[in-house]
Coordinates of C-alpha atoms and ligand atoms in Angstrom, one line a residue:
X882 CA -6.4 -19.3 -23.7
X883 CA -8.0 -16.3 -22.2
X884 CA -7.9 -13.1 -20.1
X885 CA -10.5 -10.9 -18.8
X886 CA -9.5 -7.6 -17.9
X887 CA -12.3 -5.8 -15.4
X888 CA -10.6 -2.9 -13.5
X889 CA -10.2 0.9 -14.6
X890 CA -11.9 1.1 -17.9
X891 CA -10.3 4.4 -18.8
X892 CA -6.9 1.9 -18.9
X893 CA -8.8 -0.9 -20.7
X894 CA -7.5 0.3 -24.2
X895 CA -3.9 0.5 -22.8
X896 CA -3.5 -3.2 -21.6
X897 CA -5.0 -4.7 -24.7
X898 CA -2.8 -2.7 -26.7
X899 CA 0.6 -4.1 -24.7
X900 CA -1.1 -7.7 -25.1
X901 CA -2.1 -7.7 -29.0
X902 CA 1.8 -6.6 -29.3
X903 CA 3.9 -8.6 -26.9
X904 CA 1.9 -11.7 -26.8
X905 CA -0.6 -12.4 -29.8
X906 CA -1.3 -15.9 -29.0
X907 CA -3.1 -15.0 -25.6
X908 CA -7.1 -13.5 -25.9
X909 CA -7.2 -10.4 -24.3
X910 CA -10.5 -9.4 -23.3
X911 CA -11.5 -6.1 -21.9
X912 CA -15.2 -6.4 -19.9
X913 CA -18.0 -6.4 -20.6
X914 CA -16.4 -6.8 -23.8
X915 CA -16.0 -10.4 -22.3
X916 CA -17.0 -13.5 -24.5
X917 CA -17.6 -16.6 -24.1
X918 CA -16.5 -16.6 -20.4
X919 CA -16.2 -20.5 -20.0
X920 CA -12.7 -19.8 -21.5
X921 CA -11.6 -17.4 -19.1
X922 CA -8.2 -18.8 -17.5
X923 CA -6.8 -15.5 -15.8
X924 CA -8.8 -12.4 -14.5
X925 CA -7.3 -9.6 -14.0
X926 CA -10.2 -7.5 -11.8
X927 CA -10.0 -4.9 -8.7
X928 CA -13.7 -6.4 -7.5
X929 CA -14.0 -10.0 -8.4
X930 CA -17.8 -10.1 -7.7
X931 CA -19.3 -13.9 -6.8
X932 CA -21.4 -13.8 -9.7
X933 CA -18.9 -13.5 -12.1
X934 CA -16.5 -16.2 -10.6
X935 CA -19.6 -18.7 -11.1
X936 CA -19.5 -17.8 -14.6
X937 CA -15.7 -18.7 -14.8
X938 CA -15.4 -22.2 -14.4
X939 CA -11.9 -22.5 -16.3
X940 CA -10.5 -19.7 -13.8
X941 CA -6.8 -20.5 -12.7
X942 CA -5.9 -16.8 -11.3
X943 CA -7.1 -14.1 -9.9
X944 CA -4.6 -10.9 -10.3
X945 CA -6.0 -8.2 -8.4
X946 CA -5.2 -4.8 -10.2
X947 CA -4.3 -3.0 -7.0
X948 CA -1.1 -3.3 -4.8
X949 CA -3.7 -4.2 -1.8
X950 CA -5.9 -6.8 -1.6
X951 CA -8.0 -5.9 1.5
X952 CA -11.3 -5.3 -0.8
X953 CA -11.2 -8.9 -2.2
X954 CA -13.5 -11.1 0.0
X955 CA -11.2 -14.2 0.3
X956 CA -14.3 -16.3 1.7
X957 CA -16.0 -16.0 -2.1
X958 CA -13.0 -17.1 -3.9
X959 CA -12.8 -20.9 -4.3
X960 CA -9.4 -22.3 -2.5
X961 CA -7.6 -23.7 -5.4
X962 CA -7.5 -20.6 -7.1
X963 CA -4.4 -17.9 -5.8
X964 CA -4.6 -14.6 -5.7
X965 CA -1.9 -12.7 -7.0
X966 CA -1.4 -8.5 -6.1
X967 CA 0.0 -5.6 -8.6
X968 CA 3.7 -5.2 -7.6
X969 CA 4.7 -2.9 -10.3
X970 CA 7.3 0.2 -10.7
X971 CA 4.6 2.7 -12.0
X972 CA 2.7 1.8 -8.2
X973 CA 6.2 1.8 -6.8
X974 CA 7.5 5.4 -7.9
X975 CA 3.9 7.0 -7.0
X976 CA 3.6 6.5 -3.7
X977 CA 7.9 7.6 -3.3
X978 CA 6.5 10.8 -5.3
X979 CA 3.7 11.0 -3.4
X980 CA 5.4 10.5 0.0
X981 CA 8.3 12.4 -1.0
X982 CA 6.0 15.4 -1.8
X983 CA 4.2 15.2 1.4
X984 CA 7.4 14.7 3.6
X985 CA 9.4 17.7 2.3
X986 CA 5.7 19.9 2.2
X987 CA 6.0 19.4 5.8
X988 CA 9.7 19.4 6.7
X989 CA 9.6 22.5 4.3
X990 CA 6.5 24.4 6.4
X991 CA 5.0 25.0 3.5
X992 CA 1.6 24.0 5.0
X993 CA 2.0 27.0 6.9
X994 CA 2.8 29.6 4.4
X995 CA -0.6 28.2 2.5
X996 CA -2.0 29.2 5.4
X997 CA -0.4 32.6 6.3
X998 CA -0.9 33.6 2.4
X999 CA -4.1 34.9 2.5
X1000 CA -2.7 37.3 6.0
X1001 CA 0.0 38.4 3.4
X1002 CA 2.3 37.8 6.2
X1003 CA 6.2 37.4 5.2
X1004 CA 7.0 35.4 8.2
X1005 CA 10.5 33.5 7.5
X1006 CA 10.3 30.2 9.4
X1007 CA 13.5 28.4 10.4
X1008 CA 13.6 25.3 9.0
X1009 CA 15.7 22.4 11.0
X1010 CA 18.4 20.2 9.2
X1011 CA 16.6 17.3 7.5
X1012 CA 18.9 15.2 10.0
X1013 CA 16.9 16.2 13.0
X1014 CA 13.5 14.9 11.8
X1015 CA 12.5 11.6 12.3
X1016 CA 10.9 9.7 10.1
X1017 CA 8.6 6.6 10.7
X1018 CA 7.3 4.3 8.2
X1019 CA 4.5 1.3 9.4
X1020 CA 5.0 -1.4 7.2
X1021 CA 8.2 -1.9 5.5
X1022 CA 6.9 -3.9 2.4
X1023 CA 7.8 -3.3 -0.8
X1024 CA 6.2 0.2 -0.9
X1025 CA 7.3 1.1 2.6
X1026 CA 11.0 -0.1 2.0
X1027 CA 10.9 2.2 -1.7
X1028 CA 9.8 5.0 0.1
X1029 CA 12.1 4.9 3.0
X1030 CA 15.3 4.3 0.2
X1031 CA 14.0 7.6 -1.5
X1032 CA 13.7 9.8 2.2
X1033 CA 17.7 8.5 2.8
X1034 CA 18.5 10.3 0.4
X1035 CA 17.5 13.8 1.4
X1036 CA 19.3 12.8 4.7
X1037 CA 16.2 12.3 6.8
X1038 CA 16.9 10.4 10.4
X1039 CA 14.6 7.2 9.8
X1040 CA 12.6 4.4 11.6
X1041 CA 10.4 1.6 10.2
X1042 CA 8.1 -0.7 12.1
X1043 CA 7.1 -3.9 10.6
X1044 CA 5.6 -7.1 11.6
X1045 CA 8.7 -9.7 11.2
X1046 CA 12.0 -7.8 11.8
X1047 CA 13.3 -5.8 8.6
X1048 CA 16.7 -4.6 7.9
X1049 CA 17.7 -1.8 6.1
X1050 CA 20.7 0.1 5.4
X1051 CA 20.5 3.9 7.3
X1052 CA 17.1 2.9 8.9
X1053 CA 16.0 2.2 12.5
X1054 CA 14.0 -1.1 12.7
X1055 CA 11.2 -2.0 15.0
X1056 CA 9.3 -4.9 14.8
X1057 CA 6.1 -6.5 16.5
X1058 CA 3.2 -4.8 18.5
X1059 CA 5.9 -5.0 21.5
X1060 CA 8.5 -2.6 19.7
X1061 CA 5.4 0.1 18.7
X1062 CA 5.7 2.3 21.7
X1063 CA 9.3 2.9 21.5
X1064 CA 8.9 3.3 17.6
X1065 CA 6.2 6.1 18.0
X1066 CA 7.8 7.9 20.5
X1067 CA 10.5 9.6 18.2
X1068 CA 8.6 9.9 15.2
X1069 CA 8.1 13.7 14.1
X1070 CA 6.0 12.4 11.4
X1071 CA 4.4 9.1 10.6
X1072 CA 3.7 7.4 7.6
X1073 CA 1.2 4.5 7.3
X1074 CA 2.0 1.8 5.0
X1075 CA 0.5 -0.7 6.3
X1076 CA -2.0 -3.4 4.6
X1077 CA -5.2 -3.2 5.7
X1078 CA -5.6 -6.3 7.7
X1079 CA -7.9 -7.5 11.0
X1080 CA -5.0 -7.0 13.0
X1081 CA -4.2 -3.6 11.2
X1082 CA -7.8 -2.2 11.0
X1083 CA -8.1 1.0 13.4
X1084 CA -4.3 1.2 14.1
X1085 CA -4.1 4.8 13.9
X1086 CA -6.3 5.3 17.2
X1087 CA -6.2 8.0 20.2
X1088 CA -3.7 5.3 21.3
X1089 CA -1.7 5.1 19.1
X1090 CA -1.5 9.3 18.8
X1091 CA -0.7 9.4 22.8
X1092 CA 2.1 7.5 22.0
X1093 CA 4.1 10.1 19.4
X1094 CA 5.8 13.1 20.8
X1095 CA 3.6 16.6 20.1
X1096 CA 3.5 18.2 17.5
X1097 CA 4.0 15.1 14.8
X1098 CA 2.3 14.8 11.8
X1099 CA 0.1 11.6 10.3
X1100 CA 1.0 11.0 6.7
X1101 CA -1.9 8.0 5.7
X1102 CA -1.3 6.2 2.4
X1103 CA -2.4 2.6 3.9
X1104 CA -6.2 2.5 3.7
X1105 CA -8.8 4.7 5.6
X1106 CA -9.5 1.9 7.7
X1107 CA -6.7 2.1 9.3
X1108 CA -7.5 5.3 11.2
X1109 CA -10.1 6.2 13.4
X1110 CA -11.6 9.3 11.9
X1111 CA -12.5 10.7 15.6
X1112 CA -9.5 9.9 17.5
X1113 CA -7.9 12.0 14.7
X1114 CA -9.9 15.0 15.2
X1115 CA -9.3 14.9 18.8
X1116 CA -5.8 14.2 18.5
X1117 CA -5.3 17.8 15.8
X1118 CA -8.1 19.6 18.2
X1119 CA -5.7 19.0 21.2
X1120 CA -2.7 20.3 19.2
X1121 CA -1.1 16.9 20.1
X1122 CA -0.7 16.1 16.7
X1123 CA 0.3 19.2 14.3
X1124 CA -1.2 17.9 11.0
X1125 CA -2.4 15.2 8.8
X1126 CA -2.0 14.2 5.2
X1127 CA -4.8 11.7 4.5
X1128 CA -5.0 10.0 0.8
X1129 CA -7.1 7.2 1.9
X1130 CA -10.8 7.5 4.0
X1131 CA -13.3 4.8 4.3
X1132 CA -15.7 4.9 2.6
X1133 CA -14.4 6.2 -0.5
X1134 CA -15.3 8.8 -2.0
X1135 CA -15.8 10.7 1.8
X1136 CA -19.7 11.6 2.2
X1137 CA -20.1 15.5 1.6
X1138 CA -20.3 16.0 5.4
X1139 CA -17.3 14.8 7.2
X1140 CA -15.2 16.7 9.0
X1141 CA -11.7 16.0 6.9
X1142 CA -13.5 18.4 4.2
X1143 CA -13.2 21.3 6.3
X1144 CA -10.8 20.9 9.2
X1145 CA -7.8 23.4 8.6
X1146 CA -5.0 20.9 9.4
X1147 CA -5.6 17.9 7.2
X1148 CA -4.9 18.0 3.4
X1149 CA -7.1 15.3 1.6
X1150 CA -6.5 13.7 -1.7
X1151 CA -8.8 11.2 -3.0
X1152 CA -6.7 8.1 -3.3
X1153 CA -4.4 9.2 -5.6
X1154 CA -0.9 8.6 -4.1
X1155 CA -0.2 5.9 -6.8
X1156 CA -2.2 4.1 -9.2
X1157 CA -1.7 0.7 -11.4
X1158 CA 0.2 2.1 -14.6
X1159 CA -0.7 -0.4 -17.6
X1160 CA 2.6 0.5 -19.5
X1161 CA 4.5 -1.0 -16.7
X1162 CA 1.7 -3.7 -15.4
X1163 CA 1.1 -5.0 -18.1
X1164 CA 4.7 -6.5 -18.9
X1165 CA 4.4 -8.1 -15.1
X1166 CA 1.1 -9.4 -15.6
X1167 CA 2.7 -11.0 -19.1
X1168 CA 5.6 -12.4 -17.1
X1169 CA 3.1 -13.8 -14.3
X1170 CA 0.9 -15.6 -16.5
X1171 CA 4.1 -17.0 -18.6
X1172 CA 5.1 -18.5 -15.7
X1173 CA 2.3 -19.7 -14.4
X1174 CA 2.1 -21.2 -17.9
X1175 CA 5.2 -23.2 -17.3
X1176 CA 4.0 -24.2 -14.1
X1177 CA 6.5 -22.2 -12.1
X1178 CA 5.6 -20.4 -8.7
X1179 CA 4.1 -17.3 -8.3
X1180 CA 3.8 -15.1 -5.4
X1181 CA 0.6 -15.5 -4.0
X1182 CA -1.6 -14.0 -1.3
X1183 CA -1.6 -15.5 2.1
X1184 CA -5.2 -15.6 3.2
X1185 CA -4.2 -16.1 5.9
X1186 CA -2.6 -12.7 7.1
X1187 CA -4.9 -11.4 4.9
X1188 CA -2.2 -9.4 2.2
Ligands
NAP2159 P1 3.5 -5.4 1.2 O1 4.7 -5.5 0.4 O2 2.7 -6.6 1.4 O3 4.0 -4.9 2.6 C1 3.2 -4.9 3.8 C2 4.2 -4.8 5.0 O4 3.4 -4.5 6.1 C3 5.0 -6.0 5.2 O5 6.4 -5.7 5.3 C4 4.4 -6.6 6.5 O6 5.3 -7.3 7.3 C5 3.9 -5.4 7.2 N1 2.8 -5.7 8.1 C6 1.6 -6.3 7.8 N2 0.9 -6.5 8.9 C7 1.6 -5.9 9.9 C8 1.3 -5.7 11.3 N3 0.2 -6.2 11.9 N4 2.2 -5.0 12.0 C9 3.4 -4.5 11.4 N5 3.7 -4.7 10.1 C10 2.8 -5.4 9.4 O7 2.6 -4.2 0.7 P2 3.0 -2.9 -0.1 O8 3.0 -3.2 -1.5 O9 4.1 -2.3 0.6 O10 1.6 -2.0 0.1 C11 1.2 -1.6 1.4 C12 -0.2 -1.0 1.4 O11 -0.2 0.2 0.8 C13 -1.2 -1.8 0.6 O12 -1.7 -2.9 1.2 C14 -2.3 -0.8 0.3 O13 -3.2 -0.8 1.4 C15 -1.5 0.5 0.4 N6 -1.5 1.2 -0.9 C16 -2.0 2.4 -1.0 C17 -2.0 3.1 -2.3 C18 -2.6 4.5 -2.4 O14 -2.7 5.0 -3.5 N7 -2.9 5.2 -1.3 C19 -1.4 2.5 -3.4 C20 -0.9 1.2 -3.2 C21 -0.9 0.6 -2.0 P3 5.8 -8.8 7.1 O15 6.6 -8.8 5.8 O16 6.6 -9.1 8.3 O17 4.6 -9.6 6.9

């Protein structure tokens, strides 16, 4: 019985490592160090392109390596075959650091004194009680719900939107496209945690902007589809929206000439808010495919929705 790893190859090493030592009797196969692919059973991939599914004819799962699953083209994946995403702790803690980080950089003005540095201004800024900002986090999935446990604690007042209603404990929950107005219009700063879905694509829009109170900030950790580039630009140009914190762009990387590069209130990272670790994936994937061995459920993809 077989697996094919084909994601990161940096981390290549690192999963076969975990496999040769927690599960012997399973062949762990790191591409294009692949084999006789007519064994493959499980693939373990971040693309899965067509051509290589052909050459799997014994394929039973698909594990994407990511948490998201909006680059998988669901159309080229036969339907008898699920699709299971990365729901691990090393994505999990990642994205609470990284949101964490870019929350209290924020809350803390310390955009500003990046700015005011080079001035060698020593301009003391008063800084409200976390209390009075208000949080909102789009999508309240397993990522959205870890981050907004983490901002409880530094005593933030917080919201979450989601698609079916969500309750959680010192959080204000919206839910459905008729609760996103009222949602918006108390967020100081937004967070997007959203999948990237047909429904989702170009949510952050001029709309969408109009609709927070002046002087928020966009924190966007969903995908860069999400946002419409130019509706941002307008929205910071207008000083409707103060500033943005962008970790995701489409495409990725960001072509040389876009304006994110250079405009003096967004702060760009290239998709690094959290990544797949394999020290703590590759136990989960282990645990997947032993169930999936002894025909129990697993928790699959809805095509569907699209995440
Ligand atoms: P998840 O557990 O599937 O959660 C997605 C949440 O979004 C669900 O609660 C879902 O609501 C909600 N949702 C979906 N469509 C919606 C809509 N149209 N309106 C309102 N809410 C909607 O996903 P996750 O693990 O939290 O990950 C979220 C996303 O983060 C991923 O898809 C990926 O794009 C992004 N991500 C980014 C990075 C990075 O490094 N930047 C890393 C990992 C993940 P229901 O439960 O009601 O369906």
């Amino acid at each position: 019985m077989s697996i094919l790893y084909r994601s990161d190859e940096a981390r290549g090493p690192a999963w076969a490592t975990y496999f040769a030592e927690h599960a012997p009797d399973l062949d762990f196969r790191v591409w294009p160090d692949a084999g006789d692919l007519t064994d493959v059973e499980y693939l373990i991939a971040w693309q899965a392109p067509p051509e290589l599914l052909a050459s799997l004819p014994r394929l039973k799962v698909l594990f994407s390596s990511g948490a998201g699953v909006d680059h998988v083209d669901f159309s080229k994946i036969p339907d008898h075959i699920p699709i299971v995403r990365m729901v691990e702790p090393g994505i999990i803690n990642g994205m609470v650091e990284y949101v964490s980080l870019a929350v209290l950089a924020l809350h803390r003005d310390f955009f500003d004194y990046i700015e005011t540095r080079p001035k060698r201004i020593w301009n003391p800024l008063e800084v409200p009680p976390a209390s009075a900002r208000t949080i909102g986090v789009m999508g309240m999935g397993v990522l959205g719900q870890a981050v907004l446990a983490r901002l409880a604690t530094y005593g933030f007042d917080l919201r979450g939107w989601n698609r079916s209603p969500r309750r959680m404990e010192q959080v204000d929950s919206y839910a459905g496209a008729d609760q996103l107005q009222p949602f918006l219009a108390g967020c100081d700063m937004l967070v997007c945690l959203l999948p990237l879905t047909e429904t989702t694509r170009g949510i952050l829009d001029r709309r969408l902007f109009a609709a927070l109170p002046k002087g928020a900030a966009l924190i966007n950790v969903g995908r860069g589809g999400h946002l419409v580039d130019e509706d941002l630009i307008e929205a910071l140009d207008a000083c409707h929206l103060s500033r943005a914190i962008l970790d995701v762009a489409e495409p990725e990387p960001l072509h040389h000439e876009h304006p994110f590069w250079t405009h003096p209130r967004i702060f760009l990272t290239p998709h690094v808010a959290s990544m797949t670790q394999p020290e703590t994936a590759a136990p989960i994937l282990l645990e997947n495919i032993r169930r999936h061995q002894r025909g129990e459920a697993l928790e699959v993809i809805d095509r569907s929705r699209g995440y």
